[in-house]
PDB file of C-alpha atoms in Angstrom:
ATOM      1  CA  UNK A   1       9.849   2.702 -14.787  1.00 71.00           C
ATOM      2  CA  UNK A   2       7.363   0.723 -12.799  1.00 81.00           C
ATOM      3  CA  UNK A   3       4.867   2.495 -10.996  1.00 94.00           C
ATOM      4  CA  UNK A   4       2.188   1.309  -8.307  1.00 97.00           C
ATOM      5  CA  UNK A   5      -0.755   2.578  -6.574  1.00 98.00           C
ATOM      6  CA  UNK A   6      -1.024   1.670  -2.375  1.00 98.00           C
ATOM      7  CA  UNK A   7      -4.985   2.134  -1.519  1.00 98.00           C
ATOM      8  CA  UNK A   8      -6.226   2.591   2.110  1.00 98.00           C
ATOM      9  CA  UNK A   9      -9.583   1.869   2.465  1.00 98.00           C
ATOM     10  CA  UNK A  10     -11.226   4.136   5.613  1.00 98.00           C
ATOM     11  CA  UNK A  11      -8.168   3.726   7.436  1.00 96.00           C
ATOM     12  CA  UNK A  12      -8.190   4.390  11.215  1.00 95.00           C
ATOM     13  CA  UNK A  13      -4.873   4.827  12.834  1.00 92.00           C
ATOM     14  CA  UNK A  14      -2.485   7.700  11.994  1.00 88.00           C
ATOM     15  CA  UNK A  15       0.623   6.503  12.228  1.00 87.00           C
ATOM     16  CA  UNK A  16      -0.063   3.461  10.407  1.00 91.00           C
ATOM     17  CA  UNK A  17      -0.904   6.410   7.572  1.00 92.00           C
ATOM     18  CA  UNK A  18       2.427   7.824   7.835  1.00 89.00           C
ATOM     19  CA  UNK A  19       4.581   4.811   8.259  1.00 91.00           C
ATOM     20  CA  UNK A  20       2.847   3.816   4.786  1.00 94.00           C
ATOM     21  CA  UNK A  21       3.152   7.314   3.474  1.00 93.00           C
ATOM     22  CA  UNK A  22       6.598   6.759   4.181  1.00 92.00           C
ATOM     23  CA  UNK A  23       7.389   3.829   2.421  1.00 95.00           C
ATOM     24  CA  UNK A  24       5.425   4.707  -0.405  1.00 96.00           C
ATOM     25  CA  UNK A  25       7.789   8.042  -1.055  1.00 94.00           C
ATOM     26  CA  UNK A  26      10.896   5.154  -0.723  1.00 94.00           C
ATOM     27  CA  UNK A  27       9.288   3.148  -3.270  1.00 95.00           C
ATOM     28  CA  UNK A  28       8.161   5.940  -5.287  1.00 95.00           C
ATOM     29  CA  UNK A  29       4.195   5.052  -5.316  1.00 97.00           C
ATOM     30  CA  UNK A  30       1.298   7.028  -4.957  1.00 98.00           C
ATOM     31  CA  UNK A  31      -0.781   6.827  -1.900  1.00 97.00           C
ATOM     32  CA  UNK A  32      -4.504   7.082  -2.163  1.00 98.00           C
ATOM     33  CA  UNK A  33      -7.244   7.285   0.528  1.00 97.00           C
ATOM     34  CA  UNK A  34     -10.415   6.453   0.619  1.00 98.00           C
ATOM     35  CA  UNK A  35     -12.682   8.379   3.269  1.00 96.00           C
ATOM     36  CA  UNK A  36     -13.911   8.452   6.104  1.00 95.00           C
ATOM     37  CA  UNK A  37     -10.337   8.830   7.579  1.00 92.00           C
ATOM     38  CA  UNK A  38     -10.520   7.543  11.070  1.00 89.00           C
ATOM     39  CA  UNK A  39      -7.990  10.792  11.680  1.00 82.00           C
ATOM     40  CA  UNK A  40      -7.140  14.517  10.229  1.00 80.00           C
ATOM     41  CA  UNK A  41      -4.266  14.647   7.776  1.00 77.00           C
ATOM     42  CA  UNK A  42      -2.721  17.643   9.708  1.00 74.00           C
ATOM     43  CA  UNK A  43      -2.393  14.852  13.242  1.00 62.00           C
ATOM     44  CA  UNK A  44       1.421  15.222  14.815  1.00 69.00           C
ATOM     45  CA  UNK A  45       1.052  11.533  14.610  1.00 64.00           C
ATOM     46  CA  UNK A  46       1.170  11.176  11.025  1.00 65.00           C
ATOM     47  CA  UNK A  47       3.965  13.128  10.433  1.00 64.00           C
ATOM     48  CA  UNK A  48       5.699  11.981  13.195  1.00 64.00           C
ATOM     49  CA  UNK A  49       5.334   8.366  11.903  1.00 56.00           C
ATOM     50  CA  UNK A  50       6.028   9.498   7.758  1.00 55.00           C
ATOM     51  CA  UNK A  51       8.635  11.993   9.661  1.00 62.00           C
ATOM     52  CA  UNK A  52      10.006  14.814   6.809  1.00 71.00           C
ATOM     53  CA  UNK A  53       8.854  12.691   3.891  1.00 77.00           C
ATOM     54  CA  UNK A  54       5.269  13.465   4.247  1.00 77.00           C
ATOM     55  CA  UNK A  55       5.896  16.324   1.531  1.00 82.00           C
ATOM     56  CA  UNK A  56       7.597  14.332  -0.499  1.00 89.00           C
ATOM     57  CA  UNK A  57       4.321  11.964  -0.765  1.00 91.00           C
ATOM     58  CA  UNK A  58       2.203  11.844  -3.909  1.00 95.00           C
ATOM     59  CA  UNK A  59      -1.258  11.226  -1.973  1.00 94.00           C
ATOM     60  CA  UNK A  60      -4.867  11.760  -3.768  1.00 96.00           C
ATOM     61  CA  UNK A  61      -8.584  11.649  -1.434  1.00 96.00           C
ATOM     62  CA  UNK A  62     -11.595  10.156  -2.258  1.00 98.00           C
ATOM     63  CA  UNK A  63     -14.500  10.525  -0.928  1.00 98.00           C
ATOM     64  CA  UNK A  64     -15.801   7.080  -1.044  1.00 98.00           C
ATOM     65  CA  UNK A  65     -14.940   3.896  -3.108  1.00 98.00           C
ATOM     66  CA  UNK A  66     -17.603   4.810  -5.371  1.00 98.00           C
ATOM     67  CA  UNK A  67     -15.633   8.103  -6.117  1.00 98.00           C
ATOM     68  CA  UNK A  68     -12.541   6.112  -6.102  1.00 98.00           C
ATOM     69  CA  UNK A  69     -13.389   3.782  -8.888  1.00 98.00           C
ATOM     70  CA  UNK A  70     -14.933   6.518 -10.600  1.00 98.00           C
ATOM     71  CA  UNK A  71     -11.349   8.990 -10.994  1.00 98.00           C
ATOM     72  CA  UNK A  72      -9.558   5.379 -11.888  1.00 98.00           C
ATOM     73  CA  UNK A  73     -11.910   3.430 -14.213  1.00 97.00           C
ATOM     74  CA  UNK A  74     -10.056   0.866 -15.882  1.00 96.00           C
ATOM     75  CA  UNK A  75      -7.496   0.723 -12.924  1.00 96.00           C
ATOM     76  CA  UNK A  76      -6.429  -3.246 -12.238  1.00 98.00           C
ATOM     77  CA  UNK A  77      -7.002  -3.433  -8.928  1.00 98.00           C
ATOM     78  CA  UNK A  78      -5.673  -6.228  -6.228  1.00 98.00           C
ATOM     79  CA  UNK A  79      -7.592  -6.333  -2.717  1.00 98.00           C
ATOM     80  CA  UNK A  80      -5.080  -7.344  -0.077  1.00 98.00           C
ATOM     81  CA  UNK A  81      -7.410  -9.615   2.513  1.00 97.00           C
ATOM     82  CA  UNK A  82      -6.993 -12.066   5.535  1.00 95.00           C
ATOM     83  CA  UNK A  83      -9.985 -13.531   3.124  1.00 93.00           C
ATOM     84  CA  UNK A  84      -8.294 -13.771   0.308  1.00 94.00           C
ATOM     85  CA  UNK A  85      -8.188 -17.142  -1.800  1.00 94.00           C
ATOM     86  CA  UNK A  86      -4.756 -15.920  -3.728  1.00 97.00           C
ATOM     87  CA  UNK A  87      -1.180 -15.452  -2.388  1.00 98.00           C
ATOM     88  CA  UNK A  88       0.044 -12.388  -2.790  1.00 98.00           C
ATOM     89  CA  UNK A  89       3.206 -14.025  -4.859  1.00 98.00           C
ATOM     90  CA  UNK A  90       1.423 -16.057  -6.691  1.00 97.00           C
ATOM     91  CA  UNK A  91       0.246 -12.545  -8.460  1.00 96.00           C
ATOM     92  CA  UNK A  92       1.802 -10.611 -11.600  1.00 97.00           C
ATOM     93  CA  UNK A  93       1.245  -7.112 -10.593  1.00 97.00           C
ATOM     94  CA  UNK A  94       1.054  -4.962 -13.614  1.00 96.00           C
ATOM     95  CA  UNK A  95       2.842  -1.654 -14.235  1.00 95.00           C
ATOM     96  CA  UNK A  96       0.658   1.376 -12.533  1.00 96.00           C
ATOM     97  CA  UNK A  97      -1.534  -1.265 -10.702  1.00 98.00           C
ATOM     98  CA  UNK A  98      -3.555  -0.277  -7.365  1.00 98.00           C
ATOM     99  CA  UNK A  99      -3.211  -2.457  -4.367  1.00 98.00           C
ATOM    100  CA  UNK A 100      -5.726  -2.370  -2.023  1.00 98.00           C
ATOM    101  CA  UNK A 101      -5.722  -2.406   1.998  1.00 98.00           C
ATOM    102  CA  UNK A 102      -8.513  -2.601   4.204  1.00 98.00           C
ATOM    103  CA  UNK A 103      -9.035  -0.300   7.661  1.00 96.00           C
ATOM    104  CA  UNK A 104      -7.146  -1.725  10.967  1.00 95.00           C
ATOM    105  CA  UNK A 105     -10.571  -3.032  12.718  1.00 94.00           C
ATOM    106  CA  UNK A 106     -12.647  -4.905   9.514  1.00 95.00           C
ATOM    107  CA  UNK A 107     -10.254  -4.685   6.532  1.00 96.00           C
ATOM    108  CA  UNK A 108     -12.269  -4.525   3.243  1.00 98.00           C
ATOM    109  CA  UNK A 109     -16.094  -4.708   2.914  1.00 97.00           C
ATOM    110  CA  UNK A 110     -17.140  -8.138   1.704  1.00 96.00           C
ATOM    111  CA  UNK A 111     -19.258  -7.228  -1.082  1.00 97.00           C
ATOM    112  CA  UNK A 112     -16.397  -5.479  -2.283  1.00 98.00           C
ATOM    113  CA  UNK A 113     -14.125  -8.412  -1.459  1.00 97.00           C
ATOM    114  CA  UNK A 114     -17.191 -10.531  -3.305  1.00 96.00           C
ATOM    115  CA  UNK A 115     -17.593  -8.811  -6.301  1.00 97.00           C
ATOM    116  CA  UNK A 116     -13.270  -8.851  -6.805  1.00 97.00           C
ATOM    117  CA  UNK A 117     -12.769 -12.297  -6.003  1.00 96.00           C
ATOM    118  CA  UNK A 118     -10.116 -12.962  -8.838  1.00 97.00           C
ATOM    119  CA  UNK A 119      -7.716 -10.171  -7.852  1.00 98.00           C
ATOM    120  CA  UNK A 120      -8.266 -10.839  -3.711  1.00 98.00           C
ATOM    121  CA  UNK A 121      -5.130 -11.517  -2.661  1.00 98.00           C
ATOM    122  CA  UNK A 122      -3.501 -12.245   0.868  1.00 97.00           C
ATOM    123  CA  UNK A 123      -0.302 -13.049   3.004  1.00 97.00           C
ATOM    124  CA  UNK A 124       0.099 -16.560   4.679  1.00 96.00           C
ATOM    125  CA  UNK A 125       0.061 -16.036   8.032  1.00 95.00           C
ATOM    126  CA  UNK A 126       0.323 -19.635  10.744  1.00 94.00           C
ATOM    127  CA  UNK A 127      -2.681 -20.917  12.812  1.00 89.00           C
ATOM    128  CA  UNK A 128      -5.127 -18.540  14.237  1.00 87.00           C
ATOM    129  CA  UNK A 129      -3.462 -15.016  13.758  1.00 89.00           C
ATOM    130  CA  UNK A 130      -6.214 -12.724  12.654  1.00 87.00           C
ATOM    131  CA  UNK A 131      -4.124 -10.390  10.703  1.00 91.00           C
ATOM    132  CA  UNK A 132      -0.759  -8.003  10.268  1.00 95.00           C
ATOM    133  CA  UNK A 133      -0.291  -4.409  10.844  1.00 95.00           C
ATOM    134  CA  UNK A 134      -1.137  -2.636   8.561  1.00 97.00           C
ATOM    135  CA  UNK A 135       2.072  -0.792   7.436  1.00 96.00           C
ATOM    136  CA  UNK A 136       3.773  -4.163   7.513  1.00 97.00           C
ATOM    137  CA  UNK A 137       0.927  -5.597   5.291  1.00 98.00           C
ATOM    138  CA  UNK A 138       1.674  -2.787   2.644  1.00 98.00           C
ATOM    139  CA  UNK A 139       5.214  -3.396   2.755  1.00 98.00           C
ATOM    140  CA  UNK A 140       5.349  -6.784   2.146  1.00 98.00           C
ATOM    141  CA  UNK A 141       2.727  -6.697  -1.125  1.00 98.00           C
ATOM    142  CA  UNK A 142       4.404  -3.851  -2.442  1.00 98.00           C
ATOM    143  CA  UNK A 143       8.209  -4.718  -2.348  1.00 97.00           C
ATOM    144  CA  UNK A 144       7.092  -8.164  -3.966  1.00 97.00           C
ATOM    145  CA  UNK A 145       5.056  -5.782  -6.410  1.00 97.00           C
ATOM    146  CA  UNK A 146       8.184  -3.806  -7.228  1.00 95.00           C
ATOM    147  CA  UNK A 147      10.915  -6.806  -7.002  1.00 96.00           C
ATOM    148  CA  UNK A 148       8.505  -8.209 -10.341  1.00 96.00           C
ATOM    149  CA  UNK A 149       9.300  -5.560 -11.846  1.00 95.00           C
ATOM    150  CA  UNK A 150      13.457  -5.295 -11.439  1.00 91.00           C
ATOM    151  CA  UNK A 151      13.437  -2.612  -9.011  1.00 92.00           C
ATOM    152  CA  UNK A 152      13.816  -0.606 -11.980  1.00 86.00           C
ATOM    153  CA  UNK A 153      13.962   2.660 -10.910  1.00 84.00           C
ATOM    154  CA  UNK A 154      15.342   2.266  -7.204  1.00 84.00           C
ATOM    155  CA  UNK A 155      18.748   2.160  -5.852  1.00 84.00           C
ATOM    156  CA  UNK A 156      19.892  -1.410  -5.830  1.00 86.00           C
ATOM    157  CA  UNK A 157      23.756  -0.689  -4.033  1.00 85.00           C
ATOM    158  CA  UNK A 158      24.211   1.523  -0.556  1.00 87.00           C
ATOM    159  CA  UNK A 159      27.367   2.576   0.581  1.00 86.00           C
ATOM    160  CA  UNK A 160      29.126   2.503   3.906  1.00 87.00           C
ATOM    161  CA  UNK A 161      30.277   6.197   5.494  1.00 89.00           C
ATOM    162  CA  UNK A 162      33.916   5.405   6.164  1.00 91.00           C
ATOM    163  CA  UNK A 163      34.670   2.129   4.076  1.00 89.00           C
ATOM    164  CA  UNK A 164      34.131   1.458   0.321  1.00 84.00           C
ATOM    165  CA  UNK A 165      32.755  -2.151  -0.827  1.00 81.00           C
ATOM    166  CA  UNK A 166      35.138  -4.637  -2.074  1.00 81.00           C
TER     167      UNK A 166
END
């Protein structure tokens, strides 16, 4: 069963939090956070935005990068980036990998982003649009993450209320 890692780096809005929470409960991946959170866990707006999954969420703390890459040494680690010089695509994300997102206002340090150049990966974007949201960001990297590996351990068929599929 394929297994990834989403990492927020200091991020700032709350619902962006729980929108990601959310999606990484429906893609069964653990969440991690890297402080200073722009917000407090407990805000209404976070579990407003993950709704009743929140609980459901596997979600670890950190309190700094440093502290990060110490509790996951060995970790392969991508760095999602406007910066980037790799598509995200173009990428074979590994079983148990992290992927890495940057806070709403800067994204990633540089000298992180400097020192990881061969795993800094981003999404195309046209002309002179500075960047994504967030949650969208994660869920696009992620679902092409997960499609690599088969959707293995997802539900791949849903099912109508009052008709059956032919």
């Amino acid at each position: 069963m394929a297994h990834m890692n989403i990492v927020l780096h200091e991020p700032e809005i709350p619902s962006n939090t729980g929108n990601i929470g959310r999606t990484c409960v429906a893609a069964g991946a653990t969440l991690h956070l890297i402080e200073p959170l722009g917000f407090k866990l407990n805000e209404k707006s976070i579990r407003r935005a993950g709704m009743d999954y929140w609980k459901e969420l596997d979600v670890r703390i950190y309190l700094d990068y440093d502290d990060f890459l110490k509790k996951n040494e060995g970790a392969v680690i991508y760095y999602a980036t406007t910066k980037g010089p790799h598509v995200y695509s173009d990428v074979h994300y590994e079983d148990n990998c992290f992927i890495m997102f940057g806070k709403e206002s800067a994204g990633i340090p540089e000298d992180i982003l400097y020192d990881n150049q061969k795993t800094a990966i981003r999404i195309p974007m046209i002309g002179k649009t500075r960047s994504l949201n967030l949650a969208n960001s994660v869920s696009i990297v992620l679902y092409e993450a997960l499609r690599q590996h088969d959707f293995d351990h997802m539900k791949l068929e849903g099912q109508l209320r009052s008709y059956r599929w032919k």
